[in-house]
Amino acid sequence: MDLTKLNKAQLDAVETLDGNLLILAGAGSGKTRVITYRIAYLIEKGVLPSRILALTFTNKAAREMRERLEDLLDKRDTFMWIGTFHSMCLRILRSNIDKLNYEKDFVIYDTYDQNVLVKECMKAEGISDKIKPSFFISKISELKNTLKPIDLNDEVKADKTMTQIVKVYQRYQSRLFSNNALDFDDIILCTIRLLQEFSEVREFYQEKFLHVLVDEYQDTNYPQYVLIKLLSGKYHNLCVVGDDDQSIYTWRGADIRNILEFEKDQKDTKVIKLEQNYRSTETILNAAHDVIAHNIGRMDKKLWTKNGKGEAVCIKKLYSEKDEGIWVAKEIAGLIRNQGYCANDIAVLYRANAQSRAIEDAFVLNDVGYRVYGGMKFYDRREIKDLLSYLRVISNTGDNVSLKRIINVPKRGIGAKTIEKLEEYAEHTGKSIYEYLLQEPLTEISTKQRATLKHFIEMMETFRSMTLLLPLDELIVNVLNNTGYVAELKAEMTEEANNRLENLNEFLSVAKDFYENKEAEEGLSDFLANISLVTDQEEEDGEGKISLMTLHSAKGLEFEVVFMVGMEDGIFPVAGAVYNEMQLEEERRLCYVGMTRAKQLLYLSYATTRTLYGKTDFKILSRFVKDIDKKYLVGDLEDAYVKKETASLYEKYREKYKLQVRSKSEEEGTNEIQEISLGSKVRHKVFGAGTVVAQEKGVYTIVFDTKGIKKIDTKYVQLEVIELKF
Ligand code: ATP
Ligand code: MG
């Protein structure tokens, strides 16, 4: 093994084999590299691979570590335990959980199942269904992760809410148990119980794991900390690596104290600091440091690099998220064509999953191959597929596959058996299910179901007649409301359901956009065809493709070129963080993570209007960008000099003129006159973009970019403001 590829501090970390080791270092300083080399070195020194446990943050990271080890060792080893906390625990549980009286084929409940269960428990406790189950779910998780026994003691009884929480918790836990199910917290907690309560289990694993290594240690929570302490409890060869500046999961219970107190807590800990960064240029590193330096609760450390100054960080201002997507696509095409980068070198990072849609659309349009990591592709999401299935049936009654998907969504009491029967009959008569339902009396189906099916078909027929009369987005709003789809999601009142609603709203933006820019003859089927172009792009293989992912999923990765899009206050940092210092610090760390993914080039872009979740809003440049010294930046810098305080001025201005453009559904029924200053750029549904040149009593004279001069009465037609003239 070639140890010359390590610097002095790294070598020290790799060669210190006995005792606890804490490696505390900034981004790109080789922490993950040290872990990988250390494992290889251990094996070379004769440690059996089966006696090594390495914990990473994601399965992807585990895979990559395995691959790097193969290269270092020139062979594949399957005895090593390299994986995430959860995958490691599942392995231990599968062979031992019977000791806790669970069956070995236990199941794991995800958020959706948890919701169902908590709802049942709330009902049994007589708790109003106005309280969200997600409230109880997060409280239960908090309680569990304290690792303290939970009971109805006097202190709890004195607090009504606490009493309810504890009661629901106890009921929930016993129902989980009777369903032979574990939730995600239980996976860790049951493993801890096994190790604490059963000495033979503890001794077995403590003996087995001579060495325990943990990457991304800053994002572990308290139970995970207890777990690794237990596992390394015999040999005390625990090596953890982390960076307090990259802790981005405190909202999920990650505890930064785990890293700050490790030294005190674990006796004879050796601490190694790595200060040389091998990943990024000096400029990128300094710019990222300017951002993170604003956090108060951090250990001050600054990285240096020999990589040279490099290019300035590019700031780009755009009018809309659509323009942003197109700009990124074009810029990437240039990088590949003229600068010798390949697609694998490039990543586009964003704060929220829903932001990927605008980027994906632009990429498809411009023929840029991409792959979305983590989080599903927008058009693959369940709610979007359901909606698309409705639209497909409305557009084409022969589509059995889509019909079968939605005939009982939301639930109408039409079971799988009935659907099977229908399909059989339809096939017999040579018709599609839909057409069969339209014409045939269904003698062999119960009266109740027959009535339901009749109602369903009538509803669908109404939608079909609407396609000729209504704009596309209005048709969709009708489908979502009249089928009861939205009502069902709203009633759920969970985080997940809210997400789905947001995605549906986002889909409305797509439809609206299509309708506004369509050719005269184009209708629903053209819209659907357009979308399948987007969906047909999917392939599992990420080779030769641009990576799209959220900032959270980019942790630990690196790319030659990084685009961070949506650098706007309210998007990144997220709106809630603007007035919450703790949350703002976490957002700042996330920004630091994002920026330090870049090796050569870093682009930060923002749009002055953004339509997200079906709502259009004005946006200003993210405060994080304003924190960067201008000497590290090029491009559209005028807003980078605007002081942060102007944000509130802007809010006032916006309030005064009520220029916030509302989503279509909210807009219905209002006929307020819009106030738009002369010279502003606006967009009209049919005529496209134009400039306001005159105004009288809400009637605007607009010079359209392609359709000439027209007068528009905003009492009847709302204009979308693209750029406001102050
Ligand atoms: P992060 O905090 O983002 O997880 P990290 O500290 O884990 O970063 P690594 O991913 O291990 O950093 O290393 C960053 C890059 O620097 C990698 O491409 C790695 O191969 C390279 N690198 C690390 N140490 C050296 C070294 N001594 N010589 C050359 N390249 C190095
Ligand atoms: Mg790393």
PDB file of N, CA and C and ligand atoms in Angstrom, residues 4-7 10 25-34 36 68 215-216 218 241-243 246 274 276-280 554-558 593 596-597 599, ligand 1:
ATOM      1  N   THR A   4       2.572   7.118   0.630  1.00  0.00           N
ATOM      2  CA  THR A   4       3.134   8.427   0.284  1.00  0.00           C
ATOM      3  C   THR A   4       2.043   9.374  -0.183  1.00  0.00           C
ATOM      4  N   LYS A   5       0.851   8.834  -0.442  1.00  0.00           N
ATOM      5  CA  LYS A   5      -0.239   9.689  -0.909  1.00  0.00           C
ATOM      6  C   LYS A   5      -0.991  10.340   0.250  1.00  0.00           C
ATOM      7  N   LEU A   6      -0.335  10.366   1.406  1.00  0.00           N
ATOM      8  CA  LEU A   6      -0.952  11.003   2.576  1.00  0.00           C
ATOM      9  C   LEU A   6       0.000  12.062   3.120  1.00  0.00           C
ATOM     10  N   ASN A   7      -0.540  13.132   3.645  1.00  0.00           N
ATOM     11  CA  ASN A   7       0.341  14.114   4.288  1.00  0.00           C
ATOM     12  C   ASN A   7       0.669  13.651   5.707  1.00  0.00           C
ATOM     13  N   GLN A  10      -2.298  13.148   8.086  1.00  0.00           N
ATOM     14  CA  GLN A  10      -3.119  12.023   7.623  1.00  0.00           C
ATOM     15  C   GLN A  10      -2.434  10.701   7.937  1.00  0.00           C
ATOM     16  N   ALA A  25     -11.791  18.096  11.203  1.00  0.00           N
ATOM     17  CA  ALA A  25     -11.187  18.852  10.108  1.00  0.00           C
ATOM     18  C   ALA A  25     -12.222  19.348   9.135  1.00  0.00           C
ATOM     19  N   GLY A  26     -11.874  20.398   8.423  1.00  0.00           N
ATOM     20  CA  GLY A  26     -12.777  21.040   7.479  1.00  0.00           C
ATOM     21  C   GLY A  26     -13.006  20.217   6.219  1.00  0.00           C
ATOM     22  N   ALA A  27     -13.821  20.767   5.351  1.00  0.00           N
ATOM     23  CA  ALA A  27     -14.215  20.082   4.124  1.00  0.00           C
ATOM     24  C   ALA A  27     -13.018  19.812   3.213  1.00  0.00           C
ATOM     25  N   GLY A  28     -13.034  18.652   2.602  1.00  0.00           N
ATOM     26  CA  GLY A  28     -12.032  18.356   1.582  1.00  0.00           C
ATOM     27  C   GLY A  28     -10.620  18.173   2.100  1.00  0.00           C
ATOM     28  N   SER A  29     -10.481  17.948   3.408  1.00  0.00           N
ATOM     29  CA  SER A  29      -9.138  17.823   3.976  1.00  0.00           C
ATOM     30  C   SER A  29      -8.679  16.369   4.031  1.00  0.00           C
ATOM     31  N   GLY A  30      -9.507  15.470   3.534  1.00  0.00           N
ATOM     32  CA  GLY A  30      -9.091  14.077   3.434  1.00  0.00           C
ATOM     33  C   GLY A  30      -9.580  13.186   4.567  1.00  0.00           C
ATOM     34  N   LYS A  31     -10.657  13.561   5.219  1.00  0.00           N
ATOM     35  CA  LYS A  31     -11.181  12.730   6.318  1.00  0.00           C
ATOM     36  C   LYS A  31     -11.629  11.368   5.818  1.00  0.00           C
ATOM     37  N   THR A  32     -12.425  11.389   4.770  1.00  0.00           N
ATOM     38  CA  THR A  32     -12.919  10.129   4.230  1.00  0.00           C
ATOM     39  C   THR A  32     -11.753   9.310   3.670  1.00  0.00           C
ATOM     40  N   ARG A  33     -10.801  10.018   3.095  1.00  0.00           N
ATOM     41  CA  ARG A  33      -9.621   9.324   2.584  1.00  0.00           C
ATOM     42  C   ARG A  33      -8.856   8.640   3.719  1.00  0.00           C
ATOM     43  N   VAL A  34      -8.750   9.318   4.854  1.00  0.00           N
ATOM     44  CA  VAL A  34      -8.061   8.731   5.999  1.00  0.00           C
ATOM     45  C   VAL A  34      -8.776   7.455   6.455  1.00  0.00           C
ATOM     46  N   THR A  36     -10.641   5.455   4.735  1.00  0.00           N
ATOM     47  CA  THR A  36     -10.448   4.388   3.752  1.00  0.00           C
ATOM     48  C   THR A  36      -9.032   3.800   3.845  1.00  0.00           C
ATOM     49  N   ARG A  68     -13.246   2.085  -3.318  1.00  0.00           N
ATOM     50  CA  ARG A  68     -11.905   2.620  -3.114  1.00  0.00           C
ATOM     51  C   ARG A  68     -11.018   1.595  -2.416  1.00  0.00           C
ATOM     52  N   ASP A 215     -17.546   7.848   9.759  1.00  0.00           N
ATOM     53  CA  ASP A 215     -17.396   9.045   8.918  1.00  0.00           C
ATOM     54  C   ASP A 215     -18.579   9.988   9.201  1.00  0.00           C
ATOM     55  N   GLU A 216     -18.431  11.259   8.879  1.00  0.00           N
ATOM     56  CA  GLU A 216     -19.516  12.249   9.064  1.00  0.00           C
ATOM     57  C   GLU A 216     -20.064  12.193  10.487  1.00  0.00           C
ATOM     58  N   GLN A 218     -20.219  14.284  12.767  1.00  0.00           N
ATOM     59  CA  GLN A 218     -20.959  15.451  13.250  1.00  0.00           C
ATOM     60  C   GLN A 218     -22.471  15.287  13.097  1.00  0.00           C
ATOM     61  N   VAL A 241     -14.448  10.701  12.447  1.00  0.00           N
ATOM     62  CA  VAL A 241     -14.005  11.884  11.713  1.00  0.00           C
ATOM     63  C   VAL A 241     -15.211  12.783  11.431  1.00  0.00           C
ATOM     64  N   GLY A 242     -14.994  14.074  11.531  1.00  0.00           N
ATOM     65  CA  GLY A 242     -16.126  14.970  11.301  1.00  0.00           C
ATOM     66  C   GLY A 242     -15.696  16.416  11.221  1.00  0.00           C
ATOM     67  N   ASP A 243     -16.692  17.239  10.955  1.00  0.00           N
ATOM     68  CA  ASP A 243     -16.447  18.673  10.804  1.00  0.00           C
ATOM     69  C   ASP A 243     -17.651  19.396  11.397  1.00  0.00           C
ATOM     70  N   GLN A 246     -19.998  21.280   9.195  1.00  0.00           N
ATOM     71  CA  GLN A 246     -20.851  20.599   8.211  1.00  0.00           C
ATOM     72  C   GLN A 246     -22.004  19.841   8.857  1.00  0.00           C
ATOM     73  N   LEU A 274      -6.718  18.207  10.561  1.00  0.00           N
ATOM     74  CA  LEU A 274      -6.220  18.268   9.184  1.00  0.00           C
ATOM     75  C   LEU A 274      -6.550  19.663   8.666  1.00  0.00           C
ATOM     76  N   GLN A 276      -5.016  21.049   5.582  1.00  0.00           N
ATOM     77  CA  GLN A 276      -4.805  21.278   4.157  1.00  0.00           C
ATOM     78  C   GLN A 276      -5.987  20.717   3.371  1.00  0.00           C
ATOM     79  N   ASN A 277      -6.517  21.550   2.520  1.00  0.00           N
ATOM     80  CA  ASN A 277      -7.616  21.115   1.664  1.00  0.00           C
ATOM     81  C   ASN A 277      -7.043  20.693   0.308  1.00  0.00           C
ATOM     82  N   TYR A 278      -7.486  19.552  -0.165  1.00  0.00           N
ATOM     83  CA  TYR A 278      -6.983  19.048  -1.448  1.00  0.00           C
ATOM     84  C   TYR A 278      -8.024  19.172  -2.554  1.00  0.00           C
ATOM     85  N   ARG A 279      -9.187  19.643  -2.190  1.00  0.00           N
ATOM     86  CA  ARG A 279     -10.291  19.582  -3.149  1.00  0.00           C
ATOM     87  C   ARG A 279     -10.439  20.844  -3.982  1.00  0.00           C
ATOM     88  N   SER A 280     -10.497  21.988  -3.319  1.00  0.00           N
ATOM     89  CA  SER A 280     -10.965  23.205  -4.004  1.00  0.00           C
ATOM     90  C   SER A 280      -9.843  24.203  -4.267  1.00  0.00           C
ATOM     91  N   ALA A 554     -25.698  16.131  -1.094  1.00  0.00           N
ATOM     92  CA  ALA A 554     -24.375  16.327  -1.698  1.00  0.00           C
ATOM     93  C   ALA A 554     -23.245  16.148  -0.680  1.00  0.00           C
ATOM     94  N   LYS A 555     -23.621  15.981   0.567  1.00  0.00           N
ATOM     95  CA  LYS A 555     -22.621  15.871   1.626  1.00  0.00           C
ATOM     96  C   LYS A 555     -21.569  14.797   1.320  1.00  0.00           C
ATOM     97  N   GLY A 556     -20.315  15.137   1.506  1.00  0.00           N
ATOM     98  CA  GLY A 556     -19.238  14.157   1.319  1.00  0.00           C
ATOM     99  C   GLY A 556     -18.793  13.977  -0.124  1.00  0.00           C
ATOM    100  N   LEU A 557     -19.585  14.501  -1.090  1.00  0.00           N
ATOM    101  CA  LEU A 557     -19.236  14.308  -2.505  1.00  0.00           C
ATOM    102  C   LEU A 557     -18.391  15.471  -3.026  1.00  0.00           C
ATOM    103  N   GLU A 558     -17.840  15.310  -4.222  1.00  0.00           N
ATOM    104  CA  GLU A 558     -17.099  16.419  -4.840  1.00  0.00           C
ATOM    105  C   GLU A 558     -17.261  16.403  -6.357  1.00  0.00           C
ATOM    106  N   VAL A 593     -21.364  23.528   3.085  1.00  0.00           N
ATOM    107  CA  VAL A 593     -21.258  22.181   2.508  1.00  0.00           C
ATOM    108  C   VAL A 593     -21.355  22.273   0.990  1.00  0.00           C
ATOM    109  N   THR A 596     -18.278  23.948  -0.759  1.00  0.00           N
ATOM    110  CA  THR A 596     -17.036  23.171  -0.677  1.00  0.00           C
ATOM    111  C   THR A 596     -17.105  21.848  -1.439  1.00  0.00           C
ATOM    112  N   ARG A 597     -18.203  21.614  -2.159  1.00  0.00           N
ATOM    113  CA  ARG A 597     -18.240  20.430  -3.046  1.00  0.00           C
ATOM    114  C   ARG A 597     -17.445  20.709  -4.325  1.00  0.00           C
ATOM    115  N   LYS A 599     -14.572  21.690  -6.930  1.00  0.00           N
ATOM    116  CA  LYS A 599     -13.116  21.637  -7.028  1.00  0.00           C
ATOM    117  C   LYS A 599     -12.583  22.840  -7.813  1.00  0.00           C
TER     118      LYS A 599
HETATM  119  P1  ATP B   1     -15.762  16.298   3.277  1.00  0.00           P
HETATM  120  O1  ATP B   1     -15.638  17.115   4.522  1.00  0.00           O
HETATM  121  O2  ATP B   1     -16.364  17.059   2.178  1.00  0.00           O
HETATM  122  O3  ATP B   1     -16.373  14.965   3.537  1.00  0.00           O
HETATM  123  P2  ATP B   1     -13.184  15.022   3.368  1.00  0.00           P
HETATM  124  O4  ATP B   1     -12.427  15.685   4.457  1.00  0.00           O
HETATM  125  O5  ATP B   1     -13.775  13.719   3.676  1.00  0.00           O
HETATM  126  O6  ATP B   1     -14.257  16.041   2.796  1.00  0.00           O
HETATM  127  P3  ATP B   1     -11.972  13.689   1.158  1.00  0.00           P
HETATM  128  O7  ATP B   1     -13.198  13.490   0.360  1.00  0.00           O
HETATM  129  O8  ATP B   1     -11.396  12.542   1.869  1.00  0.00           O
HETATM  130  O9  ATP B   1     -12.190  14.917   2.158  1.00  0.00           O
HETATM  131  O10 ATP B   1     -10.837  14.330   0.255  1.00  0.00           O
HETATM  132  C1  ATP B   1     -11.064  15.418  -0.613  1.00  0.00           C
HETATM  133  C2  ATP B   1     -10.297  15.250  -1.890  1.00  0.00           C
HETATM  134  O11 ATP B   1      -8.914  15.450  -1.662  1.00  0.00           O
HETATM  135  C3  ATP B   1     -10.419  13.867  -2.489  1.00  0.00           C
HETATM  136  O12 ATP B   1     -10.452  13.982  -3.892  1.00  0.00           O
HETATM  137  C4  ATP B   1      -9.162  13.176  -2.030  1.00  0.00           C
HETATM  138  O13 ATP B   1      -8.795  12.131  -2.893  1.00  0.00           O
HETATM  139  C5  ATP B   1      -8.159  14.316  -2.069  1.00  0.00           C
HETATM  140  N1  ATP B   1      -7.049  14.138  -1.114  1.00  0.00           N
HETATM  141  C6  ATP B   1      -7.141  14.005   0.213  1.00  0.00           C
HETATM  142  N2  ATP B   1      -5.927  13.889   0.780  1.00  0.00           N
HETATM  143  C7  ATP B   1      -5.037  13.943  -0.231  1.00  0.00           C
HETATM  144  C8  ATP B   1      -3.593  13.879  -0.292  1.00  0.00           C
HETATM  145  N3  ATP B   1      -2.827  13.742   0.788  1.00  0.00           N
HETATM  146  N4  ATP B   1      -3.028  13.986  -1.510  1.00  0.00           N
HETATM  147  C9  ATP B   1      -3.779  14.144  -2.620  1.00  0.00           C
HETATM  148  N5  ATP B   1      -5.125  14.208  -2.623  1.00  0.00           N
HETATM  149  C10 ATP B   1      -5.745  14.115  -1.437  1.00  0.00           C
END
